[in-house]
């Protein structure tokens, strides 16, 4: 009797059989999609499965399990604790399988590293356990596993393990990634008693079509285009409001897919639609706060969804790029995530919204996905030429298997722009005048500038409703304000909303006039989309006013050179209609490599690509890779007064034993935090909360917001608490 | 077959890699050409004597030495740097058009133990032993100033290895023996040169520098005292 | 039958050799050994510097080898080993169309500390001066390391005074080696305003029929309750070794300054007729050298 798991009391044979079931499931369901995996590779994978845990038969490990399940311990004088994955390799009878030299190396590395350890294999310890313990029990192990074992021990495999596969090994490297990655997927699923792939026969395309029929919608050009190219990689440029999500789902069709978006809010919104409006149950959700979201929705089997989402076994997974596309970091265990892409499609929505470093990672990840045989779709409102060129340069997109579509409505004109060679404060009179009879949206580049305008307007015009929305409110106040602005917009109330680039994404509003500070064109055109979003402009009046002098947030938020170039490019449209095609062409021009020379944007992009191209593999852990991606620019803080109000909730949460309750309390606390820039936080934080909230800091500043009146500037860095507080 | 086994020690050594300009880098063990040079110096040979070599060893640490190097800008200069010291109250200078100086980092190996096997004609090996026993110059390996202590010289029987055995030292294992799936650092080691049109044309040997503890590849040899041997040819 | 000299010497000194500094820190030349400890060393170039300096002070080496005619101090091209003892002992490189080279006849190893370095920094500042002109004082840190050091020297006797066409009389050869031995016995160095004494506290070696620096790397320091000791085991092993048919011990002598090493008696007992004072050691070597060159 040899055990593999203590919690389920499974034997090694039983556990191995679970893996074999998953192997069959994977082969039968997606075998034809895994183009790099031929019959020979499937066979190698089967061998890797058969032998992967055989090293667990060593007595030290067996006694560890026996202790846990309170069974009698076995006699042994061997006490070396050697990771079983290294030992397993030593028992494989390589000579009996007619392997080529390369196949032998693949099998050695897949088994030897199916767990990544911090410790390198130590030959002497491995020799000791194999010789004095495992080899002695050879017959019993062979009988239990019903497998042939090695006849004469050899330890050359340890030297082979020390030389790990890298990209320099050429094609075998990708075989290794698949073999090891699939073994880990199958192993982890089997350990969790889950199928390695779920809802294999679900087809999201069917649901979309049904949903659209019920609503009597017809497929538009974009949707017909993607639906007819399900076997290709697709790049589409399409303006907002074109039904991009549906078109992506139609492209996904019967396949397994990962759908990524930059913002968690938008991911939740899409998940909501697919899961509850279309009734598609094979969808999962995975991001840093997805558990909160699902718990809040009171989703019945949210735990199962969470588990399967984490296993990447969901048929359709809505997620953020940091969850699944960070394998260009080659962290220990990257093979599992990369191998998950091999039989799937990946959708990258709004690629222009990522900063250049992340964009570099995405481009690198597409290059790797292509290598393992996955497919991808890039959807975006504007595609920086720089990115497109890089995709071509690396042959990630080519004539043969990539289609390219642009879907723009140039018929309906929505914006006429006027450039003002002034600072935005000089437009205050105009905002007020127009806000008496219409809805005015003001967008500026920094929170500080937004507060400034808000205070001046509040002082001068008591008859005009003035509202403020930016990122430095507590999460709950910010959510409340986001709802307010939508309601205000729908109710056609007259007044002014002063906001920051926060509204560029994910807030669906349609104002009459936009007054904005200049920003790089891609961000500027997103702002334009919040004005006359679904209307056609009549007459000669400009509905967009852009102020180009003393713009805030340069260079802290936007590159100076990019802003300057953007102004130049817009000059020709002064007082004219700016249609959708022109917008796309201008952004393409702005982001040409030539024009970007000397910008921090280009430098960051190129440095990141070069880093990914020359990284030493297996140097970092998965956690470290995740940390590199986190937005290290901002930290969550709680103003001291608010902290005092909720201190008891924090204590309660620490005491709470019921995890459901704990999640709710945790959310209560998170709601009170404000994300602020690190350098701002450094000036005012005085202490940090203790675990598990040690990512949150307490700031000794005033917080000004009155939800009754809907008034207040949010956090006040200029007002420190008085010493008597 | 018979071979001469040498056990050598150097307190410091620098087996300088050619073309390392700003930093004088060293190979981790003496390349074949350096060992061949020492054997030929022992024999006072004026022409190449055929031989096969196996080089293994280990060093304790690597140290950085900062030295002033003199660079000659011309083949013919009026002055030559001898020793700048010992001349009282003289501040010294060279004509900058002739000589420049630059401080250079030199990598030095500290406390090097070497195990070398030399396979050649019986008579050649005997002459090497005679030279060691009657030597009048202290020998060095690498740079002239890096002295060699000879701890053992012995004729040993060398045979094919027929079991699995792990390396006791770091070793140069030539490509024809090396299993490239194992971790190694590849080197192209100089072995001997011919003068072609007045220019030295080096014959190189591709080897892997392999860590101790690695299992010896198949096809290696072993001597009568159980020391592994990896002949370079 | 030719003869060679080799000796391995232990002395005690503080911070001998500074490498390149970082900011206001002067770094000692040092390196990390396999055991993770840092050790400092004085380079062989610095030892040679002091040997030549003393040769110049005591015996007038090197005084007529420099040509100042052109306003630039230069070594004369036509100087030979006859004119210059240091060229004879330490070799030279004359560069021209046919470069002439002489490999050193006397070779030195680095002098490496036998005790690990413990990051002692000495703070100096120019407080007095700075306060007078109302500026902030600059702090300077100088690394300090007081330790036993060990180096090895070898001499290939048959090449002394022989260079191409030139061969000096044996008497001159003997005199030069004798001068070198005297210098080694008295060696000191001036560094940062201190004079460090590098004269031997322990020396082992001899004049041999073979060329092999037997005690290179064999000196190890051990600390005992009684004080510092030089480990006997590696030395005894070497003494017992047979090389070219003769025990190494035959030709080997040991010189000790008494009152330094706690286990000096052990040497006196184990190698009774081989051990004496440093002075006796050098006298023995000098006699052997004299014998070799003929009375």
Coordinates of C-alpha atoms in Angstrom, one line a residue, chain A residues 101-102 105 109 120 123-124 127 152-156 159-164, chain B residues 161 163-166 178-184 211 213-218:
Chain A
X101 CA 17.7 11.2 -26.9
X102 CA 15.4 14.3 -27.0
X105 CA 15.3 14.5 -22.0
X109 CA 12.3 17.3 -17.3
X120 CA 18.2 22.2 -6.8
X123 CA 22.7 14.0 -6.3
X124 CA 24.0 12.5 -3.1
X127 CA 21.3 8.5 -4.6
X152 CA 20.0 -0.8 -12.8
X153 CA 20.0 2.6 -11.2
X154 CA 21.7 5.4 -13.0
X155 CA 22.1 9.0 -11.7
X156 CA 23.0 10.8 -14.9
X159 CA 23.0 16.2 -14.2
X160 CA 20.4 16.4 -17.0
X161 CA 17.9 18.1 -14.6
X162 CA 20.5 20.7 -13.7
X163 CA 20.5 21.9 -17.3
X164 CA 17.0 23.3 -17.7
Chain B
X161 CA 35.8 3.4 -17.7
X163 CA 30.9 2.0 -14.5
X164 CA 29.1 5.1 -13.4
X165 CA 31.5 7.4 -11.6
X166 CA 31.2 11.1 -10.5
X178 CA 30.5 15.3 -23.7
X179 CA 26.8 14.6 -23.2
X180 CA 25.4 18.0 -24.2
X181 CA 22.2 17.5 -22.1
X182 CA 24.1 18.1 -19.0
X183 CA 25.0 21.5 -17.6
X184 CA 28.3 22.8 -18.7
X211 CA 31.1 20.8 -12.4
X213 CA 29.8 15.8 -8.8
X214 CA 28.6 15.3 -12.3
X215 CA 28.5 11.7 -13.5
X216 CA 31.3 11.1 -16.0
X217 CA 30.1 10.6 -19.6
X218 CA 30.4 7.2 -21.3

